[in-house]
């Protein structure tokens, strides 16, 4: 997934942050190593982390018995269910 915009797009939202000097030095070194400016580096890192946080909320591990019960529930045909239709109609949070 890419958050790259076209040349004509402009960033219009401001995010103001404060860092400790050691954090700033670390980030500056990483920017130099990746050949990115500070804004691009921080936006890329923040978006990666945001995607991970949101994905973690959608991934879960079950033991075999629980998985079998979950799978059986998924196999039951749904009747007209407006809540499920509404859920499936939404884009993923990171696709907004």
XYZ file of N, CA and C in Angstrom:
288
model
N 0.835 -1.171 0.000
C 0.000 0.000 0.000
C 0.879 1.233 0.000
N 0.461 2.235 -0.728
C 1.289 3.411 -0.862
C 0.527 4.659 -0.467
N 1.219 5.524 0.222
C 0.641 6.817 0.566
C 1.249 7.896 -0.317
N 1.893 7.482 -1.402
C 2.480 8.444 -2.322
C 1.382 9.184 -3.061
N 1.561 10.455 -3.224
C 0.594 11.267 -3.925
C 1.198 11.742 -5.233
N 0.351 12.242 -6.100
C 0.848 12.742 -7.370
C 1.567 14.059 -7.161
N 2.290 14.498 -8.186
C 3.076 15.721 -8.101
C 2.204 16.925 -7.781
N 0.971 16.908 -8.265
C 0.095 18.064 -8.067
C -0.546 18.088 -6.682
N -0.491 16.974 -5.947
C -1.060 16.945 -4.606
C -0.185 17.749 -3.649
N -0.829 18.376 -2.684
C -0.101 19.129 -1.672
C -0.500 18.630 -0.305
N 0.437 18.592 0.579
C 0.135 18.256 1.963
C -0.535 19.469 2.586
N -1.680 19.238 3.190
C -2.409 20.362 3.775
C -2.647 20.205 5.269
N -2.368 19.044 5.823
C -2.565 18.821 7.252
C -1.228 18.907 7.969
N -1.212 19.662 9.047
C 0.010 19.825 9.829
C -0.012 18.897 11.042
N 1.136 18.297 11.317
C 1.326 17.490 12.524
C 2.538 18.087 13.225
N 2.334 18.619 14.396
C 3.422 19.240 15.140
C 3.862 18.308 16.256
N 5.151 18.030 16.321
C 5.674 17.150 17.368
C 6.929 17.759 17.988
N 7.185 17.356 19.193
C 8.415 17.746 19.883
C 9.174 16.460 20.205
N 10.481 16.555 20.133
C 11.319 15.385 20.405
C 12.445 15.784 21.349
N 12.982 14.789 22.035
C 14.193 15.002 22.811
C 15.363 15.119 21.829
N 16.412 15.812 22.194
C 17.555 15.972 21.276
C 18.120 14.637 20.765
N 18.222 13.629 21.634
C 18.742 12.336 21.193
C 17.816 11.682 20.169
N 16.514 11.863 20.330
C 15.560 11.327 19.354
C 15.736 12.038 18.013
N 15.893 13.335 18.055
C 16.090 14.113 16.830
C 17.356 13.661 16.098
N 18.439 13.444 16.839
C 19.689 12.996 16.217
C 19.517 11.626 15.564
N 18.836 10.722 16.247
C 18.594 9.388 15.712
C 17.784 9.463 14.422
N 16.708 10.242 14.447
C 15.856 10.379 13.267
C 16.619 11.046 12.129
N 17.397 12.066 12.442
C 18.202 12.739 11.411
C 19.182 11.770 10.750
N 19.823 10.902 11.552
C 20.747 9.916 10.989
C 20.007 8.965 10.050
N 18.825 8.518 10.475
C 18.039 7.611 9.636
C 17.599 8.305 8.347
N 17.256 9.564 8.428
C 16.884 10.321 7.222
C 18.047 10.349 6.235
N 19.244 10.602 6.739
C 20.415 10.635 5.862
C 20.647 9.270 5.220
N 20.515 8.207 6.001
C 20.745 6.855 5.481
C 19.719 6.449 4.431
N 18.499 6.924 4.571
C 17.437 6.546 3.634
C 17.239 7.578 2.526
N 18.009 8.652 2.580
C 17.921 9.728 1.574
C 16.516 10.318 1.514
N 15.917 10.474 2.690
C 14.596 11.082 2.785
C 14.693 12.361 3.613
N 13.806 13.300 3.304
C 13.752 14.472 4.173
C 12.997 14.090 5.443
N 13.070 14.958 6.428
C 12.486 14.655 7.737
C 10.986 14.385 7.638
N 10.279 15.209 6.901
C 8.830 15.033 6.779
C 8.491 13.688 6.156
N 9.127 13.360 5.033
C 8.837 12.087 4.367
C 9.159 10.906 5.269
N 10.293 10.983 5.960
C 10.691 9.884 6.842
C 9.674 9.677 7.957
N 9.282 10.758 8.611
C 8.361 10.641 9.735
C 6.982 10.208 9.267
N 6.492 10.754 8.165
C 5.182 10.355 7.645
C 5.192 8.878 7.261
N 6.231 8.433 6.554
C 6.320 7.016 6.169
C 6.329 6.107 7.396
N 7.138 6.447 8.390
C 7.237 5.624 9.594
C 5.912 5.625 10.363
N 5.283 6.768 10.477
C 4.018 6.855 11.208
C 2.921 6.073 10.489
N 2.878 6.145 9.161
C 1.860 5.402 8.407
C 2.080 3.895 8.522
N 3.342 3.453 8.465
C 3.623 2.021 8.646
C 3.142 1.549 10.009
N 3.436 2.320 11.032
C 3.022 1.950 12.384
C 1.502 1.973 12.518
N 0.854 2.961 11.925
C -0.609 3.042 11.979
C -1.244 1.822 11.315
N -0.712 1.430 10.161
C -1.228 0.236 9.483
C -1.049 -0.999 10.348
N 0.103 -1.119 10.999
C 0.369 -2.271 11.864
C -0.594 -2.306 13.034
N -0.814 -1.167 13.663
C -1.747 -1.096 14.791
C -3.135 -1.520 14.346
N -3.588 -1.006 13.209
C -4.924 -1.339 12.730
C -5.022 -2.803 12.312
N -3.977 -3.341 11.704
C -3.979 -4.763 11.332
C -3.977 -5.646 12.571
N -3.250 -5.250 13.595
C -3.207 -6.036 14.836
C -4.582 -6.151 15.471
N -5.429 -5.204 15.214
C -6.777 -5.234 15.778
C -7.688 -6.171 14.987
N -7.192 -6.674 13.865
C -8.004 -7.526 13.004
C -7.454 -8.938 12.886
N -6.356 -9.220 13.549
C -5.702 -10.519 13.478
C -5.743 -11.146 14.863
N -6.141 -12.387 14.929
C -6.185 -13.053 16.223
C -5.843 -14.524 16.053
N -5.408 -15.135 17.138
C -4.994 -16.537 17.129
C -5.931 -17.323 18.038
N -6.380 -18.473 17.542
C -7.276 -19.336 18.307
C -6.677 -20.723 18.443
N -7.003 -21.393 19.557
C -6.620 -22.799 19.652
C -7.522 -23.587 18.694
N -7.222 -24.854 18.491
C -7.933 -25.649 17.485
C -9.431 -25.730 17.754
N -9.806 -25.940 19.002
C -11.236 -26.055 19.330
C -11.972 -24.741 19.038
N -11.377 -23.641 19.456
C -12.000 -22.336 19.212
C -12.047 -22.022 17.725
N -10.985 -22.380 17.014
C -10.969 -22.142 15.571
C -12.071 -22.939 14.881
N -12.238 -24.194 15.269
C -13.289 -25.021 14.662
C -14.671 -24.421 14.920
N -14.906 -23.921 16.127
C -16.191 -23.284 16.439
C -16.366 -22.002 15.628
N -15.294 -21.243 15.499
C -15.330 -20.005 14.703
C -15.620 -20.317 13.237
N -14.922 -21.313 12.713
C -15.113 -21.713 11.319
C -16.544 -22.216 11.085
N -17.082 -22.980 12.023
C -18.459 -23.471 11.902
C -19.435 -22.296 11.878
N -19.186 -21.292 12.711
C -20.061 -20.121 12.729
C -19.995 -19.381 11.397
N -18.825 -19.335 10.800
C -18.686 -18.662 9.504
C -19.414 -19.407 8.397
N -19.547 -20.711 8.538
C -20.206 -21.522 7.510
C -21.726 -21.417 7.536
N -22.278 -20.859 8.600
C -23.731 -20.713 8.689
C -24.144 -19.585 7.742
N -25.054 -19.863 6.814
C -25.472 -18.813 5.873
C -26.115 -17.636 6.606
N -25.783 -16.452 6.147
C -26.364 -15.252 6.737
C -27.701 -14.937 6.089
N -28.605 -14.506 6.905
C -29.848 -13.957 6.389
C -29.567 -12.498 6.056
N -30.560 -11.807 5.599
C -30.407 -10.368 5.346
C -29.924 -9.706 6.640
N -28.728 -9.185 6.621
C -28.140 -8.614 7.824
C -27.571 -7.247 7.473
N -28.282 -6.208 7.824
C -27.879 -4.850 7.472
C -26.562 -4.451 8.137
N -26.314 -4.939 9.354
C -25.069 -4.605 10.044
C -23.864 -5.183 9.301
N -23.973 -6.419 8.835
C -22.877 -7.037 8.080
C -22.694 -6.324 6.745
N -23.788 -6.002 6.068
C -23.692 -5.286 4.788
C -23.020 -3.935 4.978
N -23.359 -3.238 6.052
C -22.749 -1.940 6.341
C -21.252 -2.101 6.607
N -20.898 -3.116 7.391
C -19.495 -3.370 7.698
C -18.702 -3.661 6.428
N -19.233 -4.516 5.581
C -18.517 -4.896 4.363
C -18.443 -3.769 3.346
N -19.306 -2.775 3.463
C -19.309 -1.657 2.521
C -18.220 -0.630 2.865
N -17.672 -0.676 4.076
C -16.655 0.291 4.477
C -15.276 -0.111 3.962
N -14.488 0.900 3.598
C -13.102 0.657 3.232
C -12.277 0.439 4.488
N -11.140 -0.183 4.329
C -10.211 -0.348 5.445
C -9.785 1.033 5.940
N -9.530 1.180 7.238
C -9.180 2.511 7.786
C -7.983 3.162 7.087
N -7.021 2.375 6.656
C -5.836 2.941 6.004
C -6.064 3.243 4.532
N -7.231 2.897 3.977
C -7.540 3.201 2.579
C -8.319 4.497 2.440
N -8.602 5.186 3.534
C -9.361 6.443 3.468
C -8.540 7.527 2.830
